[in-house]
Coordinates of C-alpha atoms and ligand atoms in Angstrom, one line a residue:
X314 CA 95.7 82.8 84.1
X315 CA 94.9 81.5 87.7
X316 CA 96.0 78.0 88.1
X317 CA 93.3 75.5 89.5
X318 CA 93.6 75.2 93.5
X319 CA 93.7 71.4 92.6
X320 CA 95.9 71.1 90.0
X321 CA 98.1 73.3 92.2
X322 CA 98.2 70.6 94.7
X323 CA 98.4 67.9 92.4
X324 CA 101.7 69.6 90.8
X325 CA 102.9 70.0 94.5
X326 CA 102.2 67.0 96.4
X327 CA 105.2 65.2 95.5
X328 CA 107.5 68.0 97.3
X329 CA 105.6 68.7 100.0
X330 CA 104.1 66.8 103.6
X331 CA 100.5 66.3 105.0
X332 CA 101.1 70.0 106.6
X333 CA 102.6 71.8 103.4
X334 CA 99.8 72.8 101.5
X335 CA 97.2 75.2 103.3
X336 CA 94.8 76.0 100.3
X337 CA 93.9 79.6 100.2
X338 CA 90.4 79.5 102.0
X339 CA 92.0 77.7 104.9
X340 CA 94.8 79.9 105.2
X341 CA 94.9 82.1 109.1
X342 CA 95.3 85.5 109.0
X343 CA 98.9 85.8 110.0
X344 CA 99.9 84.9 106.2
X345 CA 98.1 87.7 105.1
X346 CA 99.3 90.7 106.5
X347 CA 102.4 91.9 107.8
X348 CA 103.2 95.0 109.7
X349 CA 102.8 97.7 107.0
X350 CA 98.6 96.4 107.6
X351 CA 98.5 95.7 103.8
X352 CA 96.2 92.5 103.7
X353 CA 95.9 89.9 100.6
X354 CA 94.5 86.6 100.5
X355 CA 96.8 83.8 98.8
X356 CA 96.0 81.3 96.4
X357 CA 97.8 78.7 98.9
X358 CA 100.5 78.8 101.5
X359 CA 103.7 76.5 101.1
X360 CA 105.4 75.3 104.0
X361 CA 108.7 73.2 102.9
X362 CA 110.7 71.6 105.9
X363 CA 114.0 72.0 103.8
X364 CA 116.3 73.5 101.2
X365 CA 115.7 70.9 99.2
X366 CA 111.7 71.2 99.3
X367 CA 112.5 74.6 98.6
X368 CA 114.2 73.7 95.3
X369 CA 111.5 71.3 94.1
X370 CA 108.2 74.0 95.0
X371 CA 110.5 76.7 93.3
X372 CA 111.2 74.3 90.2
X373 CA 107.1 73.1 90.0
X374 CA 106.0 76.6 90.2
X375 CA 108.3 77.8 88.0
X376 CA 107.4 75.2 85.4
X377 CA 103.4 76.4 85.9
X378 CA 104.6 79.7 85.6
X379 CA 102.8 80.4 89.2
X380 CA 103.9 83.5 90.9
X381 CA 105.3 83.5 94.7
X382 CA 105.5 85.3 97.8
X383 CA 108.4 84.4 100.3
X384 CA 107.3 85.2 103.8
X385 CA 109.5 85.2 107.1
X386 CA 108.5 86.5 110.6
X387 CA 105.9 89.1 108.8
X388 CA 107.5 92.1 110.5
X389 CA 108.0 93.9 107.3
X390 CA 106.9 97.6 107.4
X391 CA 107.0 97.9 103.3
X392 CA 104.2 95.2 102.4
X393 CA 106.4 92.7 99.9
X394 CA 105.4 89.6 102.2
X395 CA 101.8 90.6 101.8
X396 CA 100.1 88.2 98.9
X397 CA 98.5 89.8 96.2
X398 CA 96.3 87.8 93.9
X399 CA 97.0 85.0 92.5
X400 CA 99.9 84.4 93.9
X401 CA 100.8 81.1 96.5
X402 CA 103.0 81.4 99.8
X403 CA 106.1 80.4 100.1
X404 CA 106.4 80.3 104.3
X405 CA 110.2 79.6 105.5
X406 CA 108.7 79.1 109.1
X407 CA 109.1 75.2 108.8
X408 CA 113.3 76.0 108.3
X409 CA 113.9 76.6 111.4
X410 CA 117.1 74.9 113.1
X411 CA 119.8 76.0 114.1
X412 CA 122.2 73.4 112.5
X413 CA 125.5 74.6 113.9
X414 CA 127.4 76.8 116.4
X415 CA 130.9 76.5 115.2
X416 CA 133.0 78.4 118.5
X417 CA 136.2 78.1 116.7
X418 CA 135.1 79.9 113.3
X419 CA 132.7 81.9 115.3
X420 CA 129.9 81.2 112.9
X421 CA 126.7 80.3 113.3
X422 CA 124.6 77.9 110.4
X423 CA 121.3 78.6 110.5
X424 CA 118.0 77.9 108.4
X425 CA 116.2 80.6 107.4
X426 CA 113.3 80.3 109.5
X427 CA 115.5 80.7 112.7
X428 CA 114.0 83.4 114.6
X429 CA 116.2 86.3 115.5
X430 CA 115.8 86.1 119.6
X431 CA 116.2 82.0 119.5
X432 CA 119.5 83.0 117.3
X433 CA 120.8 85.4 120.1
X434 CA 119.7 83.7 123.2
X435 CA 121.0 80.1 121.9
X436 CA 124.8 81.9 121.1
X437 CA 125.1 83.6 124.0
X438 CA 124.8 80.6 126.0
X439 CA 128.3 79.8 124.5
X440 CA 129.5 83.3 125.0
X441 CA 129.1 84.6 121.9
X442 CA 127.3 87.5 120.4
X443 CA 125.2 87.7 117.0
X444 CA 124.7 91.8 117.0
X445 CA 122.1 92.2 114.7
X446 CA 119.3 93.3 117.5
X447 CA 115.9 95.2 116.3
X448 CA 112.3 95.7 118.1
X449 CA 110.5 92.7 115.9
X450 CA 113.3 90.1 117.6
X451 CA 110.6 88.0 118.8
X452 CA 109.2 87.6 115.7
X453 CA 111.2 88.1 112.8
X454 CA 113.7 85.5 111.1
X455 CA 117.1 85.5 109.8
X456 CA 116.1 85.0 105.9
X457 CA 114.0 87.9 106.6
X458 CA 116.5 89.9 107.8
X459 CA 119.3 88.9 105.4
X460 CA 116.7 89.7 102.3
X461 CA 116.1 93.2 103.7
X462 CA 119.8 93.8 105.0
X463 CA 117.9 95.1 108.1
X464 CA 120.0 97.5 110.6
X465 CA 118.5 98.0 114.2
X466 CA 120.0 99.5 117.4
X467 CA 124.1 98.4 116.7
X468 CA 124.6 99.4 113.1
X469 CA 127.0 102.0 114.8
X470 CA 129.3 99.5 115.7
X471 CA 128.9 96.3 113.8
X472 CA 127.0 97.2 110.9
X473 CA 124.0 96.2 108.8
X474 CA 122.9 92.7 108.6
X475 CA 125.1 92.3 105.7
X476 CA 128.0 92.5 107.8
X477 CA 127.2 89.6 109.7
X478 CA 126.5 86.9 106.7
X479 CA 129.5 84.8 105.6
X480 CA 127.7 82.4 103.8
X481 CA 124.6 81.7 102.0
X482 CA 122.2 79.3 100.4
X483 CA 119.9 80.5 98.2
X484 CA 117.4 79.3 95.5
X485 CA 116.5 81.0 92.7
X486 CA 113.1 81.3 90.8
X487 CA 113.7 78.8 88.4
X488 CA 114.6 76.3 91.5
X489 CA 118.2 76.2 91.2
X490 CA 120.0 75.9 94.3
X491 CA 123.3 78.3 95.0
X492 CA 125.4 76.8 98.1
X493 CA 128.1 79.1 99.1
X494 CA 128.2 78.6 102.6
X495 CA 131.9 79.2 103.2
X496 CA 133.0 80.1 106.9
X497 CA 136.1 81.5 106.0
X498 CA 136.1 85.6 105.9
X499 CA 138.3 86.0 102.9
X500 CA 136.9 84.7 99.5
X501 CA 137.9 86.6 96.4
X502 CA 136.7 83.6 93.8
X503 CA 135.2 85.6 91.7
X504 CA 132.3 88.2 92.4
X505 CA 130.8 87.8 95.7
X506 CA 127.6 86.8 94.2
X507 CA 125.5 86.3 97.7
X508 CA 126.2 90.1 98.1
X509 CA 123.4 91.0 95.6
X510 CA 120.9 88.8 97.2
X511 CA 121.2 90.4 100.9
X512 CA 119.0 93.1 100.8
X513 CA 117.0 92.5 97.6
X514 CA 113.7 91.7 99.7
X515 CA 112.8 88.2 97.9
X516 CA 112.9 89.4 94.3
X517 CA 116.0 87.8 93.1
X518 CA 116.2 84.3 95.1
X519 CA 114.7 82.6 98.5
X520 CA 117.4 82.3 100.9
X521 CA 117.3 79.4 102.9
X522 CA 120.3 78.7 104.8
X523 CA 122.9 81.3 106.1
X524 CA 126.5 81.3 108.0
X525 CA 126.2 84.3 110.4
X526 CA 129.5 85.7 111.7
X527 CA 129.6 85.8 115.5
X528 CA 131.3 88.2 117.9
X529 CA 132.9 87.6 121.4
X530 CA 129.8 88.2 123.8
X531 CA 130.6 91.6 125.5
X532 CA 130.6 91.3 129.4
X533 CA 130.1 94.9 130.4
X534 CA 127.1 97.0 129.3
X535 CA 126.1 100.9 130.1
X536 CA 123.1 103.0 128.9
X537 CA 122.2 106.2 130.0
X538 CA 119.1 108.9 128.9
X539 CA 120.1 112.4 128.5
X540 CA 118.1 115.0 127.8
X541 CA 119.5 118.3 125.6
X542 CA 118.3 121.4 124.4
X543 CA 118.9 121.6 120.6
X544 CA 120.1 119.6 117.7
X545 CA 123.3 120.9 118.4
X546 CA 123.9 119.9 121.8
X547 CA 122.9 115.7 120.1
X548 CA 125.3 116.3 117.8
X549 CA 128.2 117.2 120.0
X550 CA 127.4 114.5 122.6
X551 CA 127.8 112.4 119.4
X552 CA 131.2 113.3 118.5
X553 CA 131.8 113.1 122.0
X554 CA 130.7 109.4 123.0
X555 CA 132.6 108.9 119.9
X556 CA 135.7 110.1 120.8
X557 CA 136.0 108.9 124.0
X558 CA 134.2 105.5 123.7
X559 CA 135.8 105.1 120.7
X560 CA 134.6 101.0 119.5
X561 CA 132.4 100.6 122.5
X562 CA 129.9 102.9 121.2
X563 CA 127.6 100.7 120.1
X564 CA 124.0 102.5 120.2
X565 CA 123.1 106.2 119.7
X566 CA 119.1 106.4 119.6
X567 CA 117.4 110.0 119.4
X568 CA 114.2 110.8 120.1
X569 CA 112.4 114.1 119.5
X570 CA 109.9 115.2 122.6
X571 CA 106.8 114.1 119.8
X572 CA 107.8 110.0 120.8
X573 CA 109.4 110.6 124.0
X574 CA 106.3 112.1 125.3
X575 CA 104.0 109.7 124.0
X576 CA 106.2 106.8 124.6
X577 CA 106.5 107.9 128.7
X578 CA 103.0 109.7 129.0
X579 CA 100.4 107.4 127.0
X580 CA 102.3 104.2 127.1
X581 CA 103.9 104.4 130.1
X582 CA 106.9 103.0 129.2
X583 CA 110.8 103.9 130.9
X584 CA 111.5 103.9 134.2
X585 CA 109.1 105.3 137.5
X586 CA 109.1 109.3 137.6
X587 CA 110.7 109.7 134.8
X588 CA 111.1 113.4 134.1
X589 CA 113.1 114.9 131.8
X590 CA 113.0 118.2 129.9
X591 CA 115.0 118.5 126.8
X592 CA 113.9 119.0 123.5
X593 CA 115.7 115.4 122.4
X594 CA 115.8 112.5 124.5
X595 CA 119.3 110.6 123.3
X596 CA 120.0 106.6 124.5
X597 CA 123.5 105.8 124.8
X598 CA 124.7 102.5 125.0
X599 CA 128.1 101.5 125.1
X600 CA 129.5 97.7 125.8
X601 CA 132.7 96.3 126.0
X602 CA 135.1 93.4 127.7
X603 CA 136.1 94.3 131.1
X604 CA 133.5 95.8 133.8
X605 CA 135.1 97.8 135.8
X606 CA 137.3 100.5 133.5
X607 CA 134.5 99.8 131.0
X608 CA 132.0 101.9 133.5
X609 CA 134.6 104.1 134.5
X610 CA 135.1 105.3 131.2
X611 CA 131.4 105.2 130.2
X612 CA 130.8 107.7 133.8
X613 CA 133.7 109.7 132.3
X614 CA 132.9 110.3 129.2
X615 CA 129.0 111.4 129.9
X616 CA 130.5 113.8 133.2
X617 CA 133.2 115.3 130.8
X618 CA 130.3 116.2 128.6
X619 CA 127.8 117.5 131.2
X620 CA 131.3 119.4 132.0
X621 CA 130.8 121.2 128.5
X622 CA 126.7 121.1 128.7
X623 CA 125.6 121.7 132.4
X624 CA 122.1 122.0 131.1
X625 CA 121.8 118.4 130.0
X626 CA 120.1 115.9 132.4
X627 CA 121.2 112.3 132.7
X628 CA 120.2 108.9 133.8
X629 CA 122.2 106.0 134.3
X630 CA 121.1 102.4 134.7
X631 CA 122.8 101.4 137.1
X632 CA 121.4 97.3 136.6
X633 CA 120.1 95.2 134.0
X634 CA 116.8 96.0 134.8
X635 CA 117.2 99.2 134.7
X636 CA 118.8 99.5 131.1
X637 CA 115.6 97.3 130.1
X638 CA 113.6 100.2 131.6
X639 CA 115.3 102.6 129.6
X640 CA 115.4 100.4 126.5
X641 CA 111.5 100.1 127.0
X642 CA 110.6 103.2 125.8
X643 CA 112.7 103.6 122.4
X644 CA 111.2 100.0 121.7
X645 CA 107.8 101.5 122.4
X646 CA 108.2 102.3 118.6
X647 CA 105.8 99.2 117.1
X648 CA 103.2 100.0 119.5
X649 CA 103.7 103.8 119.5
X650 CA 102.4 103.6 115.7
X651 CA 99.8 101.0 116.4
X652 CA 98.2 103.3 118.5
X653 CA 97.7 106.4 116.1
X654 CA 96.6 104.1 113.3
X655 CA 96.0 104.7 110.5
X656 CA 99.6 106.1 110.3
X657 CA 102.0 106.6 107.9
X658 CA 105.6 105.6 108.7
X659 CA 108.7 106.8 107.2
X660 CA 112.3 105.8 107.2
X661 CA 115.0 108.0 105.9
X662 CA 118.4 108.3 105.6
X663 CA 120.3 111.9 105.3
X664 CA 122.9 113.8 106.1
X665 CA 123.2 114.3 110.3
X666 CA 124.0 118.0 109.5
X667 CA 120.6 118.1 107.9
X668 CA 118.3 116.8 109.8
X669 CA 116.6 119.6 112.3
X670 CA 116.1 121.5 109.7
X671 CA 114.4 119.1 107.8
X672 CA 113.0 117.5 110.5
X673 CA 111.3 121.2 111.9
X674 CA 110.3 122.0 107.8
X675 CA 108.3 118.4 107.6
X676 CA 106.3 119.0 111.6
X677 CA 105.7 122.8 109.8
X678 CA 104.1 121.6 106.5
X679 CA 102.2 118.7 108.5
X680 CA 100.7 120.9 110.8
X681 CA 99.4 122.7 107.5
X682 CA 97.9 120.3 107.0
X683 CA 96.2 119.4 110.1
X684 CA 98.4 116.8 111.6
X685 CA 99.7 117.0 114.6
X686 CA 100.1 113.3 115.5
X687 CA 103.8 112.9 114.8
X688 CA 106.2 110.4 116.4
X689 CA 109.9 111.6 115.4
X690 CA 112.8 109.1 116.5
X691 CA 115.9 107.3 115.3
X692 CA 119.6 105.9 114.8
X693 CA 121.0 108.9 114.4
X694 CA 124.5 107.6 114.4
X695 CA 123.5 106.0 111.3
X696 CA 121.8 109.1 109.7
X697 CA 118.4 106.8 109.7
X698 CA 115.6 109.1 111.1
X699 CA 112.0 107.3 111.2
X700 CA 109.0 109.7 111.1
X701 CA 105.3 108.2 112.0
X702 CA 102.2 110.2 110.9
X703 CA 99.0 109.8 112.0
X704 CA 97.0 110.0 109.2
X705 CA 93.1 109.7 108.3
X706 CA 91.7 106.8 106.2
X707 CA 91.8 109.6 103.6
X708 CA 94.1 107.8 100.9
X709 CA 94.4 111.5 99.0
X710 CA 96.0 112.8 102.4
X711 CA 97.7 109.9 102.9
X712 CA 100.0 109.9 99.5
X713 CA 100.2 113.9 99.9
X714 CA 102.2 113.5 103.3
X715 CA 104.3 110.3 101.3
X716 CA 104.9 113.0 98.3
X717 CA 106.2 115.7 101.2
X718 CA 108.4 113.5 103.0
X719 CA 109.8 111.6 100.1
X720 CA 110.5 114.6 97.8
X721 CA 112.0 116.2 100.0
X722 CA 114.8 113.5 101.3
X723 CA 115.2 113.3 97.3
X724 CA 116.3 116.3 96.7
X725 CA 118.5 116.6 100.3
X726 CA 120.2 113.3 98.6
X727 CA 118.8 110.6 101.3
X728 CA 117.6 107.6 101.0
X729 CA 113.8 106.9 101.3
X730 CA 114.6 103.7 102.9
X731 CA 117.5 103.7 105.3
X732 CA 116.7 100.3 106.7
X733 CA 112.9 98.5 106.0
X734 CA 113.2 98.3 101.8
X735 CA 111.1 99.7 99.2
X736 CA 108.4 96.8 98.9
X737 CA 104.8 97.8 97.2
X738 CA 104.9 101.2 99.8
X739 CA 107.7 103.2 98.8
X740 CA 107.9 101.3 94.9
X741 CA 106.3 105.1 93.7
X742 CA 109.4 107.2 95.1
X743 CA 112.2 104.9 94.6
X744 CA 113.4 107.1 91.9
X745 CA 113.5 110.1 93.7
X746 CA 117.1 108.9 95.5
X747 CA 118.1 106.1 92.6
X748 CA 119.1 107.4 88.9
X749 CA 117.5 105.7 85.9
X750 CA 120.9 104.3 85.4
X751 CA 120.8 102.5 88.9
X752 CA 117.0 101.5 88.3
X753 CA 118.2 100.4 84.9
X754 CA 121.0 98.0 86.5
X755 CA 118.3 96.7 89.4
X756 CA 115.6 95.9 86.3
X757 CA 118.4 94.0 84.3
X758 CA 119.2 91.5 87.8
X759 CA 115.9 91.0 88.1
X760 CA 115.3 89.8 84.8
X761 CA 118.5 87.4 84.5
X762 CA 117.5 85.8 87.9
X763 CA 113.6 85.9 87.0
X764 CA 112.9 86.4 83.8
X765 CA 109.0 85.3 83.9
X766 CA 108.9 87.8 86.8
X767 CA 107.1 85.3 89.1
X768 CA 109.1 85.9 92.5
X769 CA 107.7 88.7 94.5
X770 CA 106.5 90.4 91.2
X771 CA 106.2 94.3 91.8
X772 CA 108.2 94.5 94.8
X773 CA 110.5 97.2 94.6
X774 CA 110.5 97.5 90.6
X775 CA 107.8 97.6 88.1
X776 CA 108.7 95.3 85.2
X777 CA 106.8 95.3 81.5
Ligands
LIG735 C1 108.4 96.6 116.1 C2 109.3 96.6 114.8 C3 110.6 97.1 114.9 C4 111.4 97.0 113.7 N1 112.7 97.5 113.8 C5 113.5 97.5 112.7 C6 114.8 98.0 112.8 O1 115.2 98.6 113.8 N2 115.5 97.9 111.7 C7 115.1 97.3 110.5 O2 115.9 97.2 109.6 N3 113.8 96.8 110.5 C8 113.0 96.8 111.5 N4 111.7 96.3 111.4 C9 111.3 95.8 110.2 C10 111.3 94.2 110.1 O3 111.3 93.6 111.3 C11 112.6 93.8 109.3 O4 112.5 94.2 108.0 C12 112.8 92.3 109.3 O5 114.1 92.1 108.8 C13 111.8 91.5 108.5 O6 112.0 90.1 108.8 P1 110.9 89.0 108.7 O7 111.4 87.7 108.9 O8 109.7 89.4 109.5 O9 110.5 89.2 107.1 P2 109.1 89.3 106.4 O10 108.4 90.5 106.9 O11 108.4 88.1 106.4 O12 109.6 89.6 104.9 C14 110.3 90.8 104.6 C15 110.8 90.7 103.2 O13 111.8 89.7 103.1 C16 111.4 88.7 102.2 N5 111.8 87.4 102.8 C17 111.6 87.0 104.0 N6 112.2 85.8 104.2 C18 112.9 85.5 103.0 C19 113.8 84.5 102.6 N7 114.0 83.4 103.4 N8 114.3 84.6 101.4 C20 114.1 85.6 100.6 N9 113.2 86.6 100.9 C21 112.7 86.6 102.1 C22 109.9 88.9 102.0 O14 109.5 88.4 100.8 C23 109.8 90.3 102.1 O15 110.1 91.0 100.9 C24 110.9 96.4 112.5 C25 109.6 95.9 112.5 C26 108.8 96.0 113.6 C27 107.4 95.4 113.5

């Protein structure tokens, strides 16, 4: 039963300031819809100023048995930040100081609502790195990328999100707050409980505080284009760049002519006459410590391969602005899909071996089907491939081209989410790459953390 907006307030004041209750028909649009374009309207949004706060709306909400939404930077691709009815906002946008930057430990202790670029411009004024880097930087936070374990352009090298989180605060549906904020690396109390909340996309506990690991800020930096002919030729200037880069490989992003071309032809994006033939575009990007035999091994490494493929065309960036030139058109990707909408966007993990052919088998069946409006790019040195269709408003179509892609990375044994989360958009398919026996073990968290079900209820899992 829907609690009065009143009595919702009432129950609330107490935790809350002058600006922490918006009531639902005063709400702006920006906490109704995230990037997925799923819209909801909420009953109210609650904006806490601290962990604490936290605590005590999670506690009062709990007790009213009122369900909750957590929201970050509303980048999320899968729809679990979107409200549904009924349910009140819980914004994290008010946590948003950066309390610490401990150069000694190399940690950084954040509040959830820290935005990702603030995070990495405000280290590397100290000479330190945080390497978690993806497209929504501007707008996205660190609880949201801790609760969706997101991965980005240097998973090669330093890993998912997940990697990078030492400690966390987190408070769970009934309002109990979990402190384990250690900065040390090595904890073996126990289970490593904070594990099972990175990645769980809100459903099991709000996370409101963090200690990110940081890395020594790397001082040289090369990126270079180069075009191939054939999956093959990606793959063996993959096992190349790893071989003779070794750890200073740190991005490997594909893209198939479908995104190049629109990237560099409609949206102009990459450097002036850019012109380049291949059927895969590729973006290496190495970094390390020490300029000089830094470049000369990156200029090595690529003319040693072009040794082996004399076909393959490169181009350096020879300054910073001209790797931001070259970086341009792979982060073209948000806008890209923007501008086929309505789309449908897809992001897989498999096997590298496997991916032209599946890649070629999905462009074959979509063009059956009339659509030719594809945009096929990724992190291929992770295996994560990301696939946008351009669909009609048809909803029929829409969950036939879902059906194609996801059944098919099911039975290949991918994931159906390599990096953005399951959500409300991919809930239908998540057992097409989990058993029952995993589902099973997911269902029997949620309900020991939640069991009224009233944190992001139907994200990711359907409960009775
Ligand atoms: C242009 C663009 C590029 C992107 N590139 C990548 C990429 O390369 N790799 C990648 O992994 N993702 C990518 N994303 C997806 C998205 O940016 C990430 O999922 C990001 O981590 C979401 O952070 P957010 O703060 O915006 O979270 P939101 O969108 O607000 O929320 C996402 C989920 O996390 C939950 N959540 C948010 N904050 C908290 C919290 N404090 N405690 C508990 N739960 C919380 C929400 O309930 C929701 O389930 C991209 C998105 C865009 C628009």
């Amino acid at each position: 039963m829907m609690i009065p907006i009143e009595s919702l307030r009432n129950a609330l004041a107490p935790c809350l300031d002058a600006q922490g209750f918006i009531p639902g028909d005063q709400v702006q649009e920006r906490y109704c819809t995230d990037w997925s374009g799923a819209r909801g309207q909420p009953l109210a949004v609650l904006r806490p100023t601290n962990s604490a706060q936290v605590a005590e709306v999670m506690r009062a909400c709990h007790g009213m048995r009122q369900p909750v939404v957590v929201q970050g930077g509303m980048t999320g691709l899968v729809g679990s930040c979107v409200p549904q009815a009924g349910e009140v906002v819980l914004s994290l946008e008010r946590l948003n100081q950066i309390e610490e930057i401990d150069l000694i430990s190399s940690t950084a202790t954040v509040q959830a609502g820290v935005c990702l670029q603030t995070l990495q411009e405000a280290v590397e004024e100290k000479y330190l790195f945080f390497p978690v880097d993806i497209g929504s930087r501007g707008s996205c936070h660190i609880g949201g990328l801790i609760a969706t374990n997101a991965g980005g352009n240097r998973v090669l090298r330093y890993g998912m999100t997940r990697q990078s989180v030492r400690g966390l605060e987190v408070v769970l549906a009934d309002g109990t707050l979990i402190n384990r904020m250690g900065k040390a690396i090595k904890d073996n109390a126990g289970f490593d409980t904070k594990q099972i909340f990175i990645g769980s996309e809100g459903t099991l506990g709000v996370i409101t505080r963090a200690v990110l690991a940081l890395e020594p800020l790397p001082c040289a930096r090369q990126s270079a284009l180069i075009s191939l002919d054939g999956f093959g030729a990606v793959t063996d200037l993959l096992w190349h760049c790893k071989n003779r880069l070794g750890p200073r490989l740190s991005s490997f992003e594909v893209m198939w002519r479908d995104f190049f071309d629109f990237s560099v032809g409609k949206l102009k994006r990459g450097p002036p006459g850019l012109n380049l033939s291949g059927t895969h575009v590729v973006l290496v990007e190495a970094m390390g410590m020490d300029s000089a035999p830094d470049e000369a091994l990156f200029l090595d490494a690529l003319s040693g391969f072009s040794d082996q493929h004399p076909a393959c065309e490169m181009v350096l960036a020879r300054s910073m602005a001209d790797a931001q030139a070259i970086w341009s058109i792979r982060e073209a990707a948000g806008e890209a899909a923007q501008a086929v909408s309505p789309w449908a966007g897809f992001d897989v993990s498999l096997p590298i071996a496997d991916m032209p052919v599946w890649v070629d088998g999905i462009h074959t069946q979509l063009r059956s089907l009339d659509l030719t409006q594809t945009q096929t790019y990724g992190h291929l040195g992770d295996g994560n491939l990301h696939l946008v269709v351009g669909v009609t408003t048809d909803p029929v179509l829409k969950a036939k081209v879902t059906e194609l892609v996801h059944s098919t990375i099911g039975a290949l044994g991918g994931s159906i989410s390599g990096e953005h989360g399951i959500g409300f958009a991919k809930k239908p398919h998540l057992h097409l790459c989990r058993s029952a026996a995993d589902i099973g073990i997911m269902k029997q968290l949620k309900h020991n953390f939640d069991p009224f079900g009233l944190l992001n209820p139907g994200r990711v899992l359907d409960l009775p």
